[in-house]
Amino acid sequence: MCRRLGLTPLCYLWNRDQGELLQEMINAGMEAILIKVAGIGLTTKHLGKTLSEMHPTLLKLNEQYGAHICGEGGEYESLTLDCPLFKHRIILSEVETVIHSDNSFATVAFLRIKNAHLEAKQPPQDFELDIPSLLDDDFAALRDAAEWSIPPTDIKTKECETYSSVPKITPAVARQVGSWVSISNIERAIQDPIATLTIEEEVTECFQLLEARFNEFGLDVSKCTNINIFLSDIDLFVRVNAVYATFFGSSPPARACVAVDLPHPIRVRLDCVAFVEKSPQDRHALHVQGLSYWAPANIGPYSQAITAGERIFVSGQIGLIPAQLTLPSPRSLAIEAALATQHVSRVIDVLRSTYSREWTGDTQLALNWLTDINGLNRVKSVISASSKIPRSPSLYLVVKDLPKNALVEKQVLVHTGSCAMLDEEDDAIVMHSCTPVYEQHNTNFSDGSILYWEISHCHGSGEESPGCAIICLKGGDSPLLSDSIRNVRLLPSHLKFARSLSIRLFYRPSRVASYAKIAQSIFGDDETPPTTPIPCSFISTNDFDDWDYVLCILQT
């Protein structure tokens, strides 16, 4: 409704810690009394008491029974008699206690107000509301770690990449593996002579192509779980968004958008993953559009996260101040990186708390987009300083620009930690916990070339569940490297190309000439999964810098 009317919901109390919120209301001078009780541990003796008087009791009931401290579960209702905003206070001169039902478990009773009047008061001299800290303690520590990190001294400043070659990759290739469908490398058709299109026409053409490919699988774009948008210029973002929004209604897919040096005349490139639902309950969207202190509301037609098939696609998060939807001023990469990481954590926490069953939430892939190579070490330090962020395949990608001119954007793929398995006794599908597994391996060759890979997947009762892998190469034109990949088992044993849904090929345009030969060595006679080429100015992993190109593989 708000979107239709062009209104922005203000939800500054949403997802706040209730204990903190109640204390803030008391500290602010809000005089509110209980006028109804309907929860365990509350009786008629509590009617008429102020929140300040009830504070110890409410905390105790929360600890003992899980009662909502602020009464959000209907445990009690309150009436505000006075607060700093009031010009008069309300005086209850006559009340009556009414018992609706009386039992040993939870009495239901209320105050009937029979007479009341207003009393003038002096306005408060100094009045300040408690504002929640921008960063929780754990993430403030990450900010501090980034601020104290040493900037790189042995890496050249970001420079414009020159194209020695463009990877020859077929556009709009689709593949279905199980319940998942991917469509990669979606872009406008290049004709001779090249037709002049407006950016709106180019985006529309991309989505028409996307819809046509989905129709081949009996799907439409509403089944998308995640879309990545690559623009030639971030100044196109607003115009692209306007067209993009027309293809989605409520619960749009998760999304990341970055600007990269696309080869002329391409200005828009997409890749997409969709889930084939058996019922509407198979896909869950977190689509928060109100301003709050929690995490940024949507600044575009996308959901904060989509959950499908035990995987959680979290939209790219930039370091916005949630209550204002602005970037910190003065600009600070350390603060933006810590905020982006906190936003991801809070999105996952909300999904975890609202899911119908418990799950752990294991990160299987983390992409960290940044615009300045000199900030690389600062962004890496945020990850290395956090004991709560386990190892997973991670990439640091220097690109042209990010939305709102952000300095960093964080995009993650998470697994719930549950696996669907067949119960042999009654032939039913049951959910089991699975254990996250992370592996990495590095192979150095005598000519200086390097092959490095990381993979994450889950093991549960002997069964494998979906995972992600990155294969990083340096010195790709080395015959020794390509021959070794072909003849020696250097790639992870858990990487099954038949189960590979899609590939994002991150590459340095000046170094990608050898990709075709390497791809042949890696895939051999297997069909190459749908691939989207993404040019980057610099590519790094947690332990190594300056890769020629990286294959980021999504497995089902």
XYZ file of C-alpha atoms in Angstrom:
556
model
C 0.000 0.000 0.000
C 2.787 2.440 0.911
C 4.585 1.711 -2.362
C 1.398 2.340 -4.329
C 0.886 5.669 -2.556
C 4.546 6.688 -2.745
C 4.957 6.630 1.047
C 7.885 5.394 3.142
C 6.972 3.400 6.286
C 8.823 4.488 9.437
C 9.518 1.418 11.574
C 12.180 2.552 14.021
C 11.001 0.179 16.754
C 11.056 -2.869 14.464
C 13.435 -5.647 15.449
C 14.816 -3.665 18.365
C 15.949 -5.495 21.489
C 12.884 -5.274 23.737
C 14.863 -4.942 26.943
C 16.789 -1.980 25.540
C 13.618 -0.442 24.134
C 11.715 -0.594 27.431
C 14.662 0.947 29.300
C 14.849 3.745 26.701
C 11.153 4.529 27.152
C 11.610 4.738 30.913
C 14.742 6.884 30.562
C 12.891 9.237 28.198
C 10.333 10.020 30.900
C 7.434 8.125 29.377
C 4.848 7.481 32.092
C 2.724 4.580 30.859
C 0.612 2.311 33.037
C -0.705 -1.206 32.519
C -4.437 -1.073 31.779
C -4.850 -4.726 30.791
C -3.095 -7.981 31.764
C -3.446 -11.286 29.892
C -0.171 -13.132 30.355
C 1.397 -15.636 32.678
C 2.644 -14.078 35.913
C 0.539 -10.921 35.570
C -2.466 -10.325 37.848
C -4.864 -7.539 38.859
C -2.277 -6.175 41.313
C -0.197 -5.060 38.329
C -2.957 -2.920 36.822
C -2.232 0.788 37.126
C 1.497 0.293 37.711
C 3.945 2.229 35.529
C 6.430 0.618 33.172
C 9.191 1.790 35.529
C 7.541 -0.017 38.439
C 6.935 -3.100 36.302
C 10.420 -3.196 34.773
C 11.936 -5.843 37.142
C 8.818 -8.019 36.905
C 8.708 -7.902 33.109
C 12.395 -8.832 32.844
C 11.840 -11.756 35.237
C 8.815 -13.051 33.304
C 10.812 -12.859 30.086
C 13.618 -14.893 31.601
C 11.297 -17.481 33.181
C 8.613 -17.898 30.520
C 9.775 -16.031 27.427
C 7.104 -13.347 27.869
C 7.576 -10.316 25.620
C 9.077 -7.513 27.686
C 7.179 -4.858 25.731
C 3.953 -6.891 25.616
C 4.175 -7.654 21.895
C 2.682 -11.088 22.527
C -0.478 -9.563 24.043
C 0.735 -10.095 27.617
C -0.403 -6.606 28.576
C -1.764 -3.342 27.191
C -0.661 0.085 28.338
C -1.865 3.685 28.335
C 0.574 6.604 28.187
C -0.375 9.293 30.711
C 2.602 11.546 30.159
C 5.704 11.906 28.017
C 8.002 14.765 26.955
C 5.898 15.381 23.836
C 2.708 16.030 25.824
C 1.664 19.589 26.711
C -0.688 18.196 29.378
C -0.559 15.026 31.442
C -3.576 12.728 31.797
C -4.902 12.288 35.333
C -7.079 9.239 35.983
C -9.427 10.340 38.742
C -11.653 7.256 38.786
C -10.973 3.716 37.571
C -12.525 0.309 38.053
C -10.906 -3.128 37.843
C -12.788 -5.582 35.626
C -11.893 -9.272 35.667
C -12.698 -10.953 32.386
C -11.403 -14.408 33.365
C -9.567 -15.518 36.463
C -7.440 -18.637 36.485
C -4.162 -19.812 37.956
C -2.356 -19.706 34.598
C -3.073 -16.187 33.356
C -5.657 -13.729 34.632
C -7.336 -11.557 32.031
C -8.349 -8.222 33.557
C -8.444 -4.540 32.647
C -8.908 -1.069 34.072
C -12.161 0.639 33.122
C -11.523 4.396 33.097
C -14.606 6.120 34.494
C -13.262 9.642 34.810
C -10.127 11.511 33.734
C -8.910 15.038 33.109
C -5.906 16.944 31.752
C -3.415 18.807 33.855
C -1.089 21.469 32.432
C 2.645 20.956 32.903
C 5.908 22.739 32.231
C 7.671 21.642 29.029
C 10.926 19.719 29.583
C 14.094 21.841 29.536
C 16.422 19.305 27.938
C 15.135 16.275 26.149
C 17.219 13.711 24.277
C 16.185 10.321 23.014
C 18.542 7.378 23.231
C 19.621 6.451 19.704
C 20.892 2.890 19.170
C 24.563 2.618 18.331
C 25.262 2.476 14.615
C 27.388 -0.646 15.094
C 26.978 -3.447 17.606
C 30.061 -4.098 19.725
C 31.248 -7.012 17.571
C 31.038 -4.969 14.393
C 32.543 -1.866 15.978
C 35.552 -4.103 16.660
C 35.652 -4.975 12.948
C 35.593 -1.273 12.087
C 38.508 -0.672 14.448
C 40.449 -3.565 12.920
C 39.920 -2.099 9.448
C 41.001 1.368 10.542
C 44.241 0.000 11.979
C 45.024 -2.256 9.018
C 48.012 -1.441 6.834
C 47.138 -0.278 3.308
C 48.774 -2.302 0.517
C 52.212 -1.126 -0.544
C 53.110 -3.698 -3.193
C 50.000 -3.439 -5.388
C 49.710 -0.895 -8.167
C 46.934 1.649 -7.960
C 43.771 0.705 -9.805
C 44.164 1.403 -13.481
C 41.883 1.091 -16.474
C 42.063 -2.419 -17.882
C 42.751 -2.783 -21.592
C 41.120 -5.627 -23.478
C 43.588 -8.046 -24.977
C 40.668 -10.359 -25.710
C 37.054 -10.892 -24.743
C 36.062 -14.398 -23.582
C 33.976 -16.043 -26.282
C 31.013 -17.186 -24.218
C 27.581 -17.947 -25.659
C 24.913 -15.504 -24.419
C 21.722 -16.521 -22.611
C 22.682 -20.145 -21.939
C 20.270 -21.974 -19.611
C 20.560 -25.143 -17.563
C 18.302 -27.004 -15.162
C 19.784 -29.175 -12.418
C 17.153 -30.668 -10.143
C 14.860 -27.901 -8.906
C 17.231 -25.131 -9.969
C 17.442 -23.242 -13.269
C 20.180 -20.797 -14.217
C 20.387 -18.422 -17.161
C 23.731 -16.748 -17.700
C 25.271 -13.995 -19.787
C 22.042 -12.199 -20.716
C 22.734 -9.152 -22.872
C 21.464 -7.344 -25.930
C 21.927 -8.900 -29.352
C 24.824 -7.404 -31.276
C 23.915 -6.795 -34.898
C 25.814 -5.358 -37.816
C 25.395 -2.462 -38.103
C 24.960 -1.951 -34.372
C 21.507 -0.611 -33.600
C 21.266 2.400 -31.316
C 19.142 1.586 -28.273
C 18.143 3.652 -25.280
C 19.141 2.108 -21.977
C 15.451 1.446 -21.275
C 15.167 -0.490 -24.548
C 18.332 -2.432 -23.766
C 17.091 -3.489 -20.306
C 13.717 -4.450 -21.786
C 15.421 -6.569 -24.450
C 17.454 -8.366 -21.758
C 14.323 -9.181 -19.771
C 12.424 -10.316 -22.838
C 15.279 -12.709 -23.524
C 15.247 -13.824 -19.892
C 11.503 -14.464 -20.017
C 11.801 -16.426 -23.259
C 14.450 -18.717 -21.784
C 12.419 -19.221 -18.601
C 9.354 -20.105 -20.636
C 11.283 -23.050 -22.075
C 11.246 -24.520 -18.541
C 7.618 -23.584 -17.855
C 8.697 -20.702 -15.594
C 8.464 -16.919 -15.512
C 10.668 -14.244 -13.977
C 8.701 -14.301 -10.705
C 10.492 -17.571 -9.886
C 13.886 -15.829 -9.798
C 15.700 -16.159 -6.504
C 18.726 -14.042 -7.384
C 19.718 -11.674 -10.191
C 23.106 -10.050 -10.710
C 23.174 -6.843 -12.760
C 26.370 -5.568 -14.350
C 26.278 -2.046 -15.791
C 28.804 -0.201 -17.909
C 28.146 2.987 -15.897
C 26.612 3.338 -12.426
C 24.911 6.558 -13.590
C 22.521 4.255 -15.472
C 21.373 2.706 -12.176
C 18.216 4.808 -11.677
C 16.998 4.378 -15.251
C 17.705 0.642 -15.193
C 15.844 0.331 -11.878
C 12.769 2.010 -13.299
C 12.460 -0.590 -16.078
C 13.555 -3.479 -13.832
C 10.757 -2.718 -11.341
C 8.071 -3.257 -13.988
C 8.930 -6.966 -14.204
C 8.436 -7.738 -10.498
C 5.700 -7.293 -7.925
C 5.885 -8.266 -4.282
C 8.732 -10.522 -3.097
C 11.161 -9.679 -5.916
C 14.423 -11.650 -6.139
C 17.582 -10.884 -4.194
C 19.996 -8.784 -6.204
C 23.453 -7.285 -6.527
C 24.331 -4.472 -8.908
C 27.823 -3.237 -9.790
C 29.399 -1.243 -12.609
C 32.159 -2.955 -14.592
C 34.053 -2.278 -17.817
C 31.717 -4.108 -20.185
C 32.932 -4.381 -23.788
C 31.327 -1.779 -26.057
C 28.439 -1.473 -26.901
C 27.078 -3.639 -24.048
C 25.717 -1.529 -21.195
C 23.754 -4.194 -19.289
C 24.552 -7.817 -18.544
C 22.506 -10.118 -16.294
C 22.688 -13.555 -14.794
C 19.891 -15.246 -12.914
C 19.108 -18.270 -10.762
C 15.556 -19.544 -10.237
C 13.968 -22.245 -8.101
C 11.170 -24.499 -9.315
C 8.648 -24.423 -6.476
C 6.367 -27.332 -5.699
C 4.323 -25.070 -3.425
C 4.400 -21.338 -2.522
C 5.949 -22.290 0.836
C 9.132 -23.430 -0.956
C 10.234 -19.824 -1.473
C 10.473 -17.227 1.292
C 11.301 -13.556 0.779
C 12.527 -10.993 3.291
C 11.331 -7.738 1.751
C 11.616 -4.892 4.267
C 10.764 -1.461 2.887
C 10.439 0.628 6.065
C 13.131 2.822 7.589
C 14.464 1.452 10.868
C 17.623 1.102 12.937
C 17.905 -2.542 11.838
C 19.328 -2.680 8.305
C 18.733 -0.700 5.113
C 15.281 -0.716 3.588
C 15.156 -1.606 -0.081
C 16.597 1.145 -2.258
C 15.423 -0.744 -5.314
C 12.955 -3.422 -6.445
C 14.617 -6.334 -4.662
C 14.287 -8.385 -1.472
C 16.928 -8.351 1.242
C 17.092 -12.135 0.908
C 15.362 -15.084 -0.742
C 15.298 -18.546 0.830
C 14.693 -21.541 -1.459
C 15.888 -25.136 -1.447
C 17.763 -24.618 1.858
C 19.829 -21.823 0.312
C 19.670 -18.163 1.237
C 20.621 -15.585 -1.388
C 21.388 -12.320 0.420
C 21.275 -9.172 -1.695
C 24.412 -7.116 -2.012
C 24.695 -4.901 1.078
C 26.415 -1.528 1.062
C 27.361 0.454 4.159
C 24.238 2.602 4.450
C 23.111 4.082 7.768
C 19.763 2.259 8.083
C 17.747 5.058 9.702
C 18.676 7.534 6.979
C 19.611 5.427 3.929
C 22.730 7.547 3.517
C 26.392 6.624 3.522
C 28.536 7.693 6.485
C 29.970 11.211 6.347
C 32.857 11.791 6.245
C 33.411 8.761 4.045
C 35.095 5.800 5.720
C 35.831 2.442 4.124
C 36.271 0.905 7.578
C 32.783 1.982 8.697
C 31.139 1.008 5.401
C 32.765 -2.440 5.440
C 31.701 -3.035 9.059
C 28.167 -1.816 8.319
C 27.811 -4.000 5.210
C 28.948 -7.019 7.232
C 26.521 -6.153 10.053
C 23.650 -5.754 7.569
C 24.300 -9.253 6.188
C 24.410 -10.685 9.721
C 21.152 -8.986 10.737
C 19.334 -10.144 7.596
C 20.358 -13.735 8.315
C 19.411 -13.397 12.001
C 15.893 -12.236 11.118
C 15.430 -15.115 8.695
C 16.685 -17.540 11.319
C 14.252 -16.208 13.945
C 11.214 -16.346 11.642
C 11.853 -19.721 10.013
C 9.552 -22.590 10.886
C 12.442 -24.750 12.119
C 15.892 -24.172 13.503
C 18.867 -23.804 11.187
C 22.457 -22.709 11.613
C 23.165 -20.621 8.532
C 26.533 -21.541 7.027
C 28.121 -19.137 4.552
C 29.062 -20.932 1.348
C 30.242 -17.964 -0.711
C 31.190 -14.346 0.040
C 31.791 -11.755 -2.661
C 33.258 -8.441 -1.554
C 33.013 -5.757 -4.243
C 35.103 -2.599 -3.809
C 36.047 0.358 -5.951
C 39.587 1.162 -4.804
C 42.417 -1.353 -4.717
C 44.028 0.653 -1.924
C 41.191 -0.412 0.350
C 41.772 -4.116 -0.215
C 43.597 -4.804 3.048
C 41.033 -2.849 5.059
C 38.160 -4.925 3.682
C 40.091 -8.160 4.223
C 40.816 -7.179 7.828
C 37.073 -7.030 8.556
C 36.809 -10.712 7.653
C 40.002 -11.835 9.389
C 39.119 -9.951 12.607
C 35.774 -11.684 13.060
C 35.747 -14.966 14.922
C 32.041 -15.287 14.027
C 32.708 -15.457 10.283
C 33.904 -18.994 9.434
C 36.053 -19.668 6.388
C 34.225 -19.947 3.093
C 35.163 -19.355 -0.539
C 35.697 -15.591 -0.623
C 36.589 -13.141 -3.356
C 37.568 -9.477 -3.298
C 36.698 -7.843 -6.600
C 37.771 -4.346 -7.595
C 35.234 -2.904 -10.023
C 34.358 0.404 -11.624
C 31.594 1.676 -9.299
C 28.921 0.614 -6.822
C 25.373 1.903 -6.170
C 25.219 5.288 -4.406
C 28.990 5.502 -4.966
C 29.536 3.131 -2.051
C 33.090 2.040 -1.299
C 32.244 -1.620 -0.684
C 29.366 -4.055 -1.269
C 29.033 -7.477 0.342
C 27.067 -10.344 -1.211
C 26.768 -13.788 0.373
C 25.177 -17.161 -0.257
C 24.215 -19.103 2.861
C 23.060 -22.680 3.460
C 20.557 -23.353 6.236
C 22.565 -26.339 7.486
C 19.706 -28.768 6.822
C 19.517 -31.506 4.210
C 16.450 -33.263 2.855
C 16.845 -37.040 3.088
C 14.675 -40.051 2.365
C 13.591 -41.974 5.449
C 13.919 -45.613 4.380
C 11.369 -46.836 6.931
C 8.355 -44.855 5.747
C 9.594 -43.453 2.408
C 9.114 -39.874 3.628
C 11.408 -36.891 3.128
C 12.813 -35.682 6.452
C 15.223 -32.879 7.300
C 18.580 -33.658 8.893
C 21.331 -31.396 10.112
C 24.429 -31.392 7.959
C 27.969 -30.346 8.757
C 29.605 -27.485 6.820
C 32.879 -28.461 5.144
C 35.480 -26.031 3.821
C 38.559 -27.084 1.833
C 41.296 -25.258 -0.046
C 44.375 -26.236 -2.018
C 47.209 -24.414 -3.755
C 49.476 -25.748 -6.530
C 52.549 -23.749 -7.624
C 54.242 -24.604 -10.916
C 57.877 -24.177 -11.804
C 57.147 -21.504 -14.422
C 55.426 -19.269 -11.840
C 51.846 -20.151 -12.708
C 49.431 -20.972 -9.866
C 46.235 -22.994 -9.485
C 44.260 -22.427 -6.299
C 40.809 -23.524 -5.268
C 38.382 -23.260 -2.366
C 35.179 -25.240 -1.939
C 32.376 -25.298 0.615
C 29.674 -27.907 0.915
C 27.708 -29.783 3.542
C 27.849 -33.371 4.686
C 24.814 -34.917 6.330
C 24.429 -38.622 7.003
C 26.767 -39.436 4.138
C 24.870 -37.287 1.636
C 26.219 -34.182 -0.071
C 24.206 -31.004 -0.308
C 24.689 -27.937 -2.511
C 27.992 -26.119 -2.383
C 30.154 -23.446 -3.993
C 33.679 -23.469 -5.374
C 36.145 -20.954 -6.715
C 38.988 -21.958 -9.059
C 41.680 -19.285 -9.296
C 44.374 -19.168 -11.960
C 47.473 -17.091 -12.502
C 49.650 -17.466 -15.560
C 46.842 -19.053 -17.534
C 48.899 -19.103 -20.741
C 51.290 -21.600 -19.151
C 51.331 -24.956 -21.034
C 52.467 -26.579 -17.785
C 49.361 -25.344 -15.986
C 46.852 -26.400 -18.656
C 48.511 -29.804 -19.217
C 48.590 -30.500 -15.478
C 44.902 -29.692 -15.059
C 44.084 -32.055 -17.917
C 46.263 -34.953 -16.828
C 46.441 -34.690 -13.041
C 43.589 -34.563 -10.555
C 44.268 -31.062 -9.238
C 40.664 -29.931 -8.809
C 38.530 -30.752 -5.741
C 37.009 -34.222 -5.770
C 33.663 -32.824 -4.564
C 33.374 -30.596 -7.637
C 30.999 -32.359 -10.034
C 30.431 -30.399 -13.225
C 27.256 -32.358 -13.899
C 25.872 -30.761 -10.708
C 27.265 -27.313 -11.513
C 24.422 -24.900 -12.112
C 26.313 -21.830 -13.262
C 29.683 -20.102 -13.408
C 30.619 -16.495 -12.945
C 33.924 -15.867 -14.688
C 35.715 -12.967 -12.990
C 38.601 -11.920 -15.194
C 41.217 -9.260 -15.852
C 40.519 -8.088 -19.437
C 44.228 -7.716 -20.161
C 44.948 -11.324 -19.158
C 42.052 -13.429 -20.364
C 43.345 -14.507 -23.770
C 44.203 -17.961 -22.450
C 40.789 -18.722 -20.943
C 39.501 -20.882 -23.821
C 42.446 -23.265 -23.499
C 42.127 -23.465 -19.717
C 38.362 -24.029 -19.945
C 38.992 -26.974 -22.264
C 41.476 -28.383 -19.763
C 39.035 -28.000 -16.857
C 35.813 -29.208 -18.452
C 37.193 -31.589 -21.080
C 34.337 -33.366 -22.802
C 31.810 -32.232 -20.158
C 29.340 -29.572 -21.145
C 30.494 -26.204 -19.822
C 27.952 -24.828 -17.317
C 26.237 -21.539 -18.223
C 28.867 -18.841 -17.767
C 28.708 -15.082 -17.249
C 31.951 -13.153 -17.883
C 32.556 -10.288 -15.437
C 35.546 -7.987 -16.038
C 37.348 -6.725 -12.921
C 40.271 -4.372 -12.311
C 41.730 -6.653 -9.643
C 40.851 -10.063 -8.161
C 41.954 -11.331 -4.761
C 41.218 -14.135 -2.293
C 41.839 -14.158 1.446
C 45.378 -15.518 1.111
C 46.466 -14.518 -2.411
C 46.304 -11.435 -4.630
C 46.243 -10.581 -8.318
C 44.545 -13.519 -10.045
C 44.209 -13.542 -13.831
C 40.740 -15.019 -13.621
C 38.508 -16.948 -11.243
C 35.698 -19.399 -11.950
C 33.008 -19.038 -9.286
C 30.893 -22.197 -9.477
C 27.442 -22.730 -7.987
C 26.609 -26.396 -7.376
C 23.279 -28.012 -6.586
